[in-house]
Each structure stands twice: as C-alpha cells, then as structure tokens.
Amino acid sequence: MVLISFSASATVTPFGRKENNFHLKQIPKFLASNLPIFGSRFSDSNRMGRRRFCSLASNSMEGNRGVVATSDGETPLPLYTWPDKQKPRICILGGGFGGLYTALRLESLVWSDDKKPQVVLVDQSDRFVFKPMLYELLSGEVDTWEIAPRFVDLLANTSVQFVQDRVKFLQPSDHLEKNGSTRLSCGGTVQLESGQCIEYDWLVLALGAEPKLDLVPGAAEFALPFSTLEDAWKVDKRLKSLEREKFGKPSSPISVVVVGCGYAGVELAATVAERLQGKGKVQAINVGTTICPGAPPGNREAAMKVLSSRNVQLYLGYFVSCIRKADKFENSDQLISNLKGKDTVVEQPHGGYILELQPAERGVQSQILEADLILWTVGSKPLLPEAEPYVFPVNGRGQAETDETLRVKGHPRVFAIGDSAALRDSSGRILPATAQVAFQQADFAGWNIWAAINDRPLLPFRFQNLGEMMTLGRNDAAITPSFIEGLTLDGPIGHAARKIAYLIRLPTDEHKVKVGISWFTKSAIESIASFQSTVTKVLSGS
C-alpha cells in the first residue's frame, strides 16, 4: 500500500534547495496519524499529456536498469530504487500530521523479517510543521526549529526514507485486481515533478489542503493566508515592516483585518491584537452571527472575553464581496463622497486596502473597511495530484470517498486520511479536518496496512473526540476536554495545559526532550525576569 501524504503547505519552503539526486534521509520511530487523499477531474488535454508518464500497462524496466518505459517512445523516466525487491513497498505522499505520523506508526509496529515494509515519505518541504502552533511564531513564544523540525533529523534513527519533491501524477493499478486480491507485483506508480517515478505496493494519500483564495475578487492578490510555515513568515515580516513604518505615529495606527472567525481566525486575531497592543487595531469579519460556531461554549466564551479585552472589532453577519487597493481613491473625502447615499457605513480610511462588506441578512447596512494587512482564514481545497485513469471517487469538495477502514473506495491498496478524505461518522457527517482527526487516522492507517500485509482483518476507524483547544495569546488559551462535561480551562492554566498537550504530541521522543528543555528554560528565564522587575518596582516605590 502506498501512503500519500502532502503537507498542508502548498508552497516550496526556502529551507534548502530541492535535491534532484533524491538523497534519502531516514525518519525516527514513533506514533502515527493524519492526513488526506484526494482525487480530481482533468481535461482531455491533461489526460493526453499524462501518456508520457510511468506506464503500468507496459511496466517494463529496460534491462532492469532503473528506468520506466513510456507509452509513446519518449525518453524513459528514472525509477526510484527500493533497497529490497521482495519486501512490501509503501509510499507516503506528504509529510504533515497524517503522512509523517503514519510512517512513524509503521516503524513502531512489530514485523517479521520477510514482511517488514520499506517506507518512503515524499514531501515538497524539508520540514515537518506542527501547524497548531504557528500562532506562537507571531507572538515570539516559540522558535522555528521547535515546531518545524527537519525531516532529516526526525527520521535519522528509522528505516523510513525521505525524498524532497512534489507529487505530479498518480497511476494506480490496484483497481484492476480481481476478487480482492492484493498480490499484484505493483499497486501503482507515482511520478514526481523532477521526473522520477516511484513504484509502490501500498499508497496512503495524506495530501492536506491549501487555502482557497478565489472566493472573493481581490483576495488572491491582496490577502495573506495563514496555513503554512511560509505564510507565518510572510505575516511576521509584514507586521515588522508596518511596526517600523508606523513607529511613533499614534495618529496612524496599524490596521489588520482577519477574514473568518472560526478557530483559525479567532486565534490569529487574538495573537495579532496582543502583539500590536496600542500600536494598532484588529477587525474580524464572519458571515455567521457568532464566532467559532462549532466550538464548546466554554471555549467560545473565553475567546469572546479575550477579544473584547483587546478591543478586537467584530463584524458578524457580514461577508467580503470585494478587496481592492485603496490608491484607487485620491483621499478619504473622495472615498466617502463616492459612497454617499449608498446605505453604507465607512470606517475612517487609513490603510492600503479596501474591503467591501455585505450583510448576510437584510436590514443591515453594508460596510467599507480599510486595512494595512488582510489575513485570510476562510475556505480550503484538498490537494490531489493528477491521476490517469481517473478512478478515485470524490465528493463535491474534491475529497476522496473512503470506507470505514480508510481505504479509498475501489482501491484496496490506497488509504486516504486527513483533509482529503471524505470519511463519515456514525451519523453520516463528514469528519472535520482537524489535527486531532488526522492523528487518530494515522494510527489506524498504519495498523491497517500492517493487517493487510499480514492477512489480518482491518479495523474500522472510530473517531474519539478528546476535546478542543485554542490559543489566545502568550499566556492565554482555552481547553475544553470531552471527558469532563462543562469544564473549560482558560487563562494561564489553559495555556500551560495546551503546551503540555502539544509537547506530548510532537513526533519523536528525541524532539520532545529537546523542545521540553527549551520551553522550560524560556519559562524559567521569563519568571526570573518578572520577579526581578517586581522587586525593582517595590524597592523604587519604597
């Protein structure tokens, strides 16, 4: 089976240039979990272009020299060389929660010598990113290496091999098997953008998702998403630039608009508002009339209290209809004049971009806002490489339909997890695309691949909701555990509990120890500094 896992980051990271020679690096032993498998429709022209890719139909290796023949006589493609030709080959596409944790789960299981699989993990970045803690990069609470360690370090003590590349094309063949047999010599091939092909026996799709910025005119040009490590760097760089530009100018405060008030939007708004303090203001927009509509009441109440204390302005019941540059208007008076009589409320313009807001319900005035920085947290689309023939069943959102064992329907050798998998719970609802779901799915995916290879029955996936957590600043968070009804930990206690919970979730024991020491040291230094400051104030006051 092949595990296909794409990191949620859809852009190439600047950590290191892509290695065209596919230098292999190893991954550490540990737990498993997370991520998605996708499918999409392609035009006839794209299908024709695929014919130069790895051909399973011919599947001929020229003289066994490590190349795959093409169907139209073009230059053969280099074939990835597996160390052992007899042992099962598992390909995992994507190094996010789903892909990496599935690989670590496979490494932790007990295998007989002849069935221990060879595992290769493919990701476009050279780093794993612990996405729930990206907000702490903006607040300065964590360092990059703590939440975005390199795969070469995480996998150093494992047999898992790593290839840094992008997935371009899939050609599965397991749908051709009859009577449920999984004894074909090859389950399919994966072509990478560099041109190399990987043959696999088992595949896991954990490709994640990317922000959907084409929902509103101007969003792709002027708004910044907050989904990847690169996104966090861009937002931090932009904030630093605005802080330098408007330093010492109280008459021209920094204006930040956050579009979306789900968990991501609320966490981002709270973090940025705390960082700006008196240097600017944050406005948050949501089409619904409440923030975090699916969150436990305790988390929602804690978030509302923090947002109110930091003067975050909420525009609930509005959607953004258009984003454009403010320089289309000569000045504030002209903007107001152009909109006069249009039943529109205009915030005093002071930024570089204009957002037009329309009410989701009748009877409410439209709004015009200006901002120096627009942060986008609404909408996402699954990532799925092209495939021929198109056989992955997908839903309207582009997520692969899976059975309860996490296998893609009609593909006994392909597993899908995370954002790309349309897996339904007992009530028929598709499971949410959260880190918690991905963690648990990775564990099951790893186990079920073990079961399939060893001719054991596969286990149906059952999601167990352990509760929900959210960060609200450097010393503030909210946690509502599911096992204690009505309990919500917020403030400093919630913050400490959240960090401990995420420390436990980090991918390897080695990394947990390093990060734990780092966090303890930082906390001790901050405590000493705070104590010294308090003593100084007391002495100066006396």
XYZ file of C-alpha atoms in Angstrom:
542
model
C 0.000 0.000 0.000
C 1.124 3.490 -0.576
C 0.741 6.250 1.881
C 0.386 9.545 0.125
C 0.834 12.475 2.420
C 1.037 16.088 1.361
C 1.949 18.696 3.861
C -0.619 21.376 4.272
C 1.873 23.835 2.984
C 1.389 24.177 -0.704
C 4.455 26.262 -1.416
C 8.074 25.272 -1.649
C 9.948 26.146 1.508
C 13.173 28.130 1.483
C 14.845 25.828 3.964
C 17.007 24.202 1.369
C 17.003 23.660 -2.314
C 15.334 20.597 -3.715
C 17.720 17.699 -4.086
C 17.490 16.482 -7.650
C 19.619 13.474 -6.838
C 16.949 12.372 -4.305
C 19.310 11.977 -1.409
C 17.489 9.732 1.045
C 17.175 10.570 4.674
C 15.771 8.491 7.451
C 12.928 9.129 9.870
C 12.604 8.304 13.612
C 10.484 5.570 15.190
C 7.163 6.577 16.714
C 3.443 7.014 16.603
C 1.226 7.539 13.564
C -1.584 9.702 12.392
C -3.320 12.083 9.972
C -3.948 13.374 6.526
C -5.805 13.192 3.272
C -6.174 11.545 -0.052
C -7.685 13.321 -2.992
C -8.959 12.967 -6.476
C -9.892 15.464 -9.174
C -11.153 15.621 -12.707
C -8.861 16.536 -15.534
C -9.311 17.857 -19.048
C -8.720 15.710 -22.095
C -5.589 17.695 -22.875
C -4.193 16.911 -19.433
C -5.016 13.251 -19.879
C -3.144 13.154 -23.162
C -0.145 14.784 -21.516
C -0.097 12.027 -18.942
C 0.822 9.392 -21.520
C 4.467 10.272 -21.215
C 4.416 9.309 -17.534
C 5.153 5.993 -15.899
C 3.193 3.302 -17.689
C 1.948 0.471 -15.548
C 0.415 -1.211 -18.533
C 3.800 -1.888 -20.060
C 5.598 -1.632 -16.702
C 8.810 -2.675 -18.379
C 12.184 -1.843 -16.953
C 14.729 -1.584 -19.707
C 17.223 -4.235 -18.853
C 16.312 -3.688 -15.199
C 18.447 -0.549 -15.241
C 16.112 1.562 -13.120
C 14.018 3.277 -15.794
C 10.351 3.024 -16.709
C 9.302 2.760 -20.357
C 6.808 5.325 -21.665
C 3.838 4.580 -23.865
C 4.837 6.830 -26.761
C 8.546 6.185 -27.151
C 9.722 9.282 -25.260
C 12.771 9.339 -23.012
C 12.345 6.737 -20.240
C 11.771 8.052 -16.712
C 14.200 7.243 -13.882
C 12.768 4.721 -11.445
C 13.192 5.049 -7.696
C 15.352 2.189 -6.429
C 13.953 0.290 -3.482
C 16.608 -1.397 -1.298
C 14.862 -4.805 -1.363
C 12.890 -6.191 -4.313
C 10.998 -8.731 -2.199
C 9.651 -6.752 0.767
C 6.449 -4.659 0.633
C 6.857 -1.111 -0.662
C 4.864 1.673 0.986
C 4.805 5.190 -0.461
C 3.601 8.041 1.717
C 2.936 11.303 -0.053
C 3.037 14.320 2.215
C 4.873 14.909 5.466
C 2.147 16.550 7.511
C 0.460 15.039 10.549
C -1.131 12.264 8.528
C 1.865 11.273 6.437
C 4.678 11.574 8.969
C 2.763 10.003 11.841
C 1.627 7.110 9.651
C 5.261 6.458 8.729
C 6.294 6.553 12.385
C 3.427 4.238 13.318
C 4.557 1.709 10.716
C 8.072 1.922 12.117
C 6.854 1.216 15.657
C 4.924 -1.985 14.793
C 6.371 -5.494 15.099
C 7.115 -7.133 11.739
C 8.514 -10.470 10.688
C 11.794 -10.130 8.815
C 10.324 -11.066 5.444
C 7.343 -8.694 5.738
C 8.870 -5.577 7.275
C 7.970 -2.948 4.664
C 10.163 -0.390 3.002
C 8.692 3.061 3.516
C 9.410 6.227 1.551
C 7.990 9.591 2.576
C 7.668 12.300 -0.082
C 7.159 15.975 0.713
C 7.877 19.215 -1.108
C 9.364 20.801 2.018
C 12.327 19.675 4.063
C 10.470 20.337 7.338
C 7.536 18.914 9.208
C 5.288 21.707 10.518
C 3.277 21.431 13.733
C 0.550 23.734 12.436
C -1.500 24.296 15.613
C 1.456 26.277 16.998
C 2.115 28.578 14.038
C 0.470 31.398 16.014
C 3.267 31.207 18.579
C 5.739 32.198 15.872
C 3.954 35.552 15.568
C 3.990 36.091 19.330
C 7.655 35.071 19.596
C 6.818 32.315 22.058
C 8.478 29.506 20.079
C 11.410 29.168 17.695
C 11.098 27.727 14.204
C 13.095 24.576 14.947
C 10.748 23.703 17.821
C 7.585 23.480 15.733
C 9.157 22.904 12.303
C 11.964 20.333 12.662
C 13.698 18.968 9.574
C 12.695 15.544 8.298
C 16.375 14.559 8.157
C 16.539 14.949 11.948
C 13.177 13.370 12.741
C 13.859 10.296 10.609
C 17.524 9.863 11.419
C 17.053 6.740 13.550
C 14.472 4.944 11.441
C 14.384 2.906 8.264
C 11.940 5.358 6.663
C 13.477 7.125 3.683
C 12.706 10.706 2.710
C 12.518 12.309 -0.726
C 12.044 16.056 -1.068
C 9.962 16.586 -4.175
C 6.467 17.440 -5.373
C 3.984 14.823 -6.498
C 2.804 15.405 -10.046
C 0.899 12.356 -11.231
C -0.577 9.106 -9.897
C -1.222 5.950 -11.850
C -2.874 3.373 -9.572
C -3.429 -0.201 -10.741
C -4.975 -1.810 -7.661
C -8.465 -1.197 -9.055
C -7.617 -3.806 -11.695
C -7.258 -6.552 -9.086
C -9.913 -9.241 -9.006
C -11.621 -10.938 -6.081
C -9.995 -8.570 -3.617
C -6.532 -9.980 -4.259
C -3.623 -7.827 -3.093
C -0.895 -9.981 -4.611
C -0.096 -7.912 -7.679
C 3.595 -7.180 -8.102
C 2.865 -3.435 -8.207
C -0.010 -1.373 -6.832
C 0.746 1.646 -8.982
C 3.261 4.398 -9.628
C 3.797 7.968 -8.520
C 5.555 10.466 -10.753
C 7.382 13.347 -9.113
C 7.860 16.773 -10.645
C 11.568 16.104 -11.092
C 10.653 13.206 -13.387
C 11.469 10.322 -11.091
C 8.897 7.524 -10.688
C 8.156 5.510 -7.555
C 6.516 2.085 -7.826
C 4.528 1.104 -4.758
C 2.568 -1.774 -3.315
C 0.602 0.322 -0.843
C -0.262 4.008 -1.021
C -1.508 6.498 1.565
C -2.940 9.821 0.451
C -2.310 12.449 3.100
C -2.032 15.499 0.909
C -3.696 18.036 3.148
C -5.360 21.157 1.811
C -4.460 24.663 0.755
C -6.271 27.987 1.321
C -8.982 28.835 -1.164
C -8.411 32.462 -2.152
C -10.550 32.585 -5.281
C -13.816 33.020 -3.395
C -13.715 36.822 -3.478
C -12.356 39.216 -6.139
C -9.035 40.626 -4.943
C -8.435 38.070 -2.180
C -5.698 36.209 -4.067
C -3.892 39.470 -4.878
C -4.159 41.347 -1.597
C -4.885 38.918 1.261
C -2.369 36.689 3.033
C -3.387 33.170 4.100
C -2.164 31.676 7.372
C -1.783 27.969 6.799
C 1.885 27.142 6.266
C 5.256 27.982 7.761
C 5.945 30.229 4.793
C 2.630 32.020 5.425
C 3.627 32.648 9.051
C 6.964 34.068 7.953
C 5.269 36.384 5.447
C 2.767 37.661 8.021
C 5.510 38.212 10.610
C 7.650 40.068 8.048
C 4.727 42.274 7.051
C 3.880 43.075 10.678
C 7.502 44.005 11.398
C 7.514 46.270 8.365
C 4.325 48.013 9.495
C 5.657 48.335 13.050
C 8.806 50.064 11.752
C 6.871 52.223 9.312
C 4.359 53.498 11.863
C 6.585 53.556 14.941
C 5.893 56.687 16.982
C 2.878 57.679 14.861
C -0.191 57.348 17.121
C -2.276 59.213 14.551
C -1.685 56.441 12.017
C -2.274 53.110 13.798
C -1.735 49.763 12.121
C -4.979 48.247 10.851
C -5.277 44.473 10.469
C -8.393 42.720 9.170
C -8.925 38.998 9.749
C -11.443 37.355 7.429
C -13.127 34.425 9.145
C -13.956 33.797 12.795
C -13.550 30.049 13.045
C -10.811 28.693 15.284
C -8.028 29.856 12.945
C -9.425 33.365 12.581
C -10.080 33.864 16.293
C -6.650 32.531 17.313
C -4.995 34.765 14.720
C -6.986 37.853 15.726
C -6.211 37.342 19.428
C -2.497 36.798 18.756
C -2.089 39.801 16.446
C -4.114 42.080 18.744
C -1.877 41.162 21.676
C 1.230 41.829 19.591
C 0.053 45.238 18.355
C -1.286 46.396 21.727
C -1.581 50.200 21.464
C 0.090 50.383 18.036
C -2.934 49.319 16.036
C -6.305 47.654 15.887
C -7.673 44.337 14.673
C -11.026 43.814 12.980
C -12.502 40.356 12.376
C -15.235 39.508 9.860
C -17.514 36.469 9.880
C -20.514 35.537 7.775
C -22.101 33.849 10.791
C -23.509 35.734 13.728
C -21.220 34.071 16.249
C -17.550 33.192 16.462
C -16.360 29.566 16.422
C -19.901 28.216 15.904
C -18.863 24.587 16.359
C -16.727 25.192 19.458
C -17.746 24.214 23.007
C -19.469 27.103 24.829
C -16.580 27.431 27.287
C -14.015 27.977 24.544
C -16.261 30.446 22.753
C -16.906 32.453 25.925
C -13.194 32.553 26.792
C -12.376 33.732 23.276
C -15.043 36.465 23.349
C -13.684 37.724 26.659
C -10.125 37.946 25.309
C -11.149 39.571 22.027
C -13.190 42.165 23.910
C -10.335 42.933 26.319
C -8.003 43.534 23.357
C -10.532 45.750 21.549
C -10.927 43.474 18.551
C -13.832 44.777 16.477
C -16.150 42.019 15.274
C -18.236 42.304 12.122
C -20.573 39.344 12.495
C -23.166 38.545 9.862
C -21.083 40.016 7.025
C -19.248 38.584 4.037
C -16.495 40.206 1.994
C -17.699 40.992 -1.537
C -14.541 42.636 -2.869
C -10.980 43.592 -1.926
C -9.033 46.247 -3.787
C -6.181 48.685 -3.325
C -7.020 51.944 -1.584
C -4.962 54.010 -4.013
C -7.872 53.939 -6.462
C -9.227 56.831 -4.406
C -7.355 60.094 -4.134
C -8.206 60.627 -0.477
C -10.617 59.768 2.309
C -13.049 62.545 1.426
C -13.363 61.245 -2.141
C -13.997 57.682 -0.902
C -16.766 58.873 1.389
C -18.202 61.082 -1.341
C -18.308 58.231 -3.850
C -20.249 56.067 -1.417
C -22.570 58.758 -0.131
C -26.227 57.780 -0.233
C -25.477 54.075 -0.726
C -26.626 52.958 2.712
C -23.000 52.237 3.603
C -21.003 52.828 6.781
C -17.384 53.854 6.101
C -14.624 53.314 8.636
C -12.177 56.225 8.584
C -9.710 55.115 5.872
C -6.080 54.823 6.910
C -4.760 51.651 5.299
C -3.631 50.346 1.954
C -6.551 48.065 1.030
C -10.311 48.452 0.897
C -12.756 45.700 1.844
C -16.398 45.926 0.844
C -18.656 44.056 3.266
C -22.201 42.994 2.515
C -24.659 41.850 5.188
C -25.649 38.205 5.184
C -29.194 39.221 6.154
C -31.446 42.036 5.032
C -31.955 45.152 7.087
C -28.292 45.726 7.913
C -26.048 48.344 6.335
C -23.100 47.347 4.197
C -19.646 48.336 5.424
C -16.424 49.683 3.940
C -13.183 48.954 5.818
C -9.587 49.838 5.088
C -6.604 47.825 6.254
C -2.838 47.707 6.077
C -2.877 43.907 6.266
C -5.607 41.391 5.385
C -5.355 37.869 6.811
C -7.497 35.184 5.149
C -8.700 32.114 7.070
C -11.834 31.173 5.101
C -12.130 28.187 2.791
C -9.750 25.425 1.758
C -9.388 22.964 -1.087
C -7.912 19.460 -0.941
C -4.633 18.769 -2.707
C -4.664 15.862 -5.110
C -2.150 15.095 -7.841
C -3.402 14.245 -11.284
C -4.257 10.624 -11.973
C -4.983 8.508 -15.039
C -7.231 6.760 -15.421
C -9.437 8.861 -13.164
C -10.755 6.310 -10.737
C -10.664 7.906 -7.297
C -14.257 8.550 -6.201
C -14.529 12.079 -4.793
C -17.247 14.245 -3.303
C -18.164 17.783 -4.304
C -15.289 19.266 -2.310
C -12.713 17.090 -4.042
C -12.207 14.738 -1.103
C -11.692 11.038 -1.728
C -14.507 8.778 -0.599
C -13.219 6.093 1.754
C -14.673 3.093 3.504
C -14.569 2.769 7.279
C -11.090 1.199 7.169
C -9.727 4.379 5.496
C -9.232 2.698 2.117
C -10.314 4.647 -0.954
C -13.412 3.005 -2.383
C -12.479 0.706 -5.249
C -8.775 0.855 -4.334
C -7.770 -1.811 -1.792
C -4.123 -0.654 -1.875
C -4.757 3.082 -1.337
C -5.533 4.728 2.001
C -6.717 8.312 2.432
C -6.604 10.354 5.623
C -6.914 13.935 6.835
C -8.268 16.885 4.899
C -8.621 14.948 1.652
C -10.638 12.040 2.984
C -14.426 12.155 2.964
C -14.889 9.796 5.897
C -18.242 9.927 7.633
C -19.088 9.326 11.271
C -21.938 7.167 12.541
C -24.422 9.999 11.937
C -23.374 10.387 8.301
C -21.475 13.659 8.706
C -18.003 14.056 7.227
C -15.380 14.239 9.961
C -13.834 17.699 10.416
C -10.376 18.458 9.020
C -8.629 18.857 12.375
C -5.251 17.770 13.696
C -7.000 15.514 16.226
C -8.788 13.577 13.487
C -5.579 13.263 11.489
C -3.611 11.983 14.499
C -6.091 9.216 15.088
C -6.457 8.314 11.406
C -2.682 7.957 11.033
C -2.658 5.451 13.854
C -5.392 3.384 12.184
C -3.867 3.697 8.720
C -0.548 2.342 9.963
C -2.221 -0.536 11.752
C -4.489 -1.437 8.826
C -1.567 -1.534 6.410
C 0.149 -3.918 8.820
C -3.032 -6.008 8.942
C -3.371 -6.066 5.145
C 0.233 -7.160 4.635
C -0.122 -9.864 7.267
C -3.530 -11.089 6.019
C -5.328 -9.933 9.162
C -8.735 -8.233 9.319
C -8.678 -4.438 9.055
C -10.135 -2.287 11.816
C -12.916 0.234 11.161
C -11.925 3.763 12.145
C -13.805 5.279 15.059
C -13.074 8.873 15.964
C -12.863 9.687 19.670
C -13.313 13.379 20.422
C -10.865 14.215 23.216
C -11.853 17.874 23.436
C -10.832 21.148 21.805
C -8.039 23.642 22.410
C -7.251 27.148 21.190
C -4.512 29.679 21.847
C -5.446 33.235 22.764
C -2.009 34.791 23.320
C 1.352 34.396 25.030
C -0.176 33.481 28.373
C -3.751 32.680 27.448
C -5.585 29.707 25.948
C -8.793 27.728 26.338
C -9.205 23.963 26.643
C -12.457 22.032 26.923
C -11.827 18.306 27.493
C -14.600 15.974 26.377
C -14.253 13.605 29.320
C -15.292 16.216 31.942
C -18.587 17.784 30.990
C -18.798 21.539 31.412
C -15.115 22.043 32.293
C -13.086 24.703 30.475
C -9.534 25.635 31.422
C -8.645 29.149 30.311
C -6.110 31.843 31.063
C -2.587 30.855 32.190
C -3.769 27.393 33.316
C -5.272 26.682 29.914
C -2.115 27.982 28.255
C 0.130 25.658 30.262
C -2.161 22.659 29.715
C -2.238 23.288 25.957
C 1.537 23.466 25.679
C 1.930 20.239 27.646
C -0.650 18.508 25.446
C 1.149 19.600 22.273
C 4.541 18.703 23.697
C 3.261 15.151 24.126
C 2.016 15.199 20.515
C 5.372 16.141 18.968
C 6.560 13.453 16.548
C 9.562 11.782 18.244
C 10.878 11.237 21.758
C 14.156 12.918 20.854
C 12.407 16.044 19.628
C 10.086 16.134 22.634
C 13.057 16.170 25.011
C 14.823 18.975 23.137
C 11.689 21.121 22.913
C 10.711 20.395 26.525
C 14.114 21.591 27.768
C 13.895 24.677 25.573
C 10.422 25.619 26.800
C 11.353 25.016 30.445
C 14.448 27.186 30.081
C 12.480 30.016 28.469
C 9.831 29.823 31.170
C 12.454 29.939 33.916
C 14.169 32.965 32.363
C 10.841 34.799 31.990
C 9.912 34.013 35.603
C 13.249 35.327 36.890
C 12.918 38.476 34.786
C 9.385 39.034 36.041
C 10.483 38.547 39.656
C 13.363 40.996 39.252
C 11.028 43.541 37.683
C 8.572 43.196 40.563
C 11.312 43.581 43.163
C 12.677 46.660 41.393
C 9.240 48.284 41.354
C 8.700 47.539 45.046
C 12.097 48.954 46.030
C 11.694 52.045 43.875
C 8.256 52.620 45.320
C 9.523 52.448 48.883
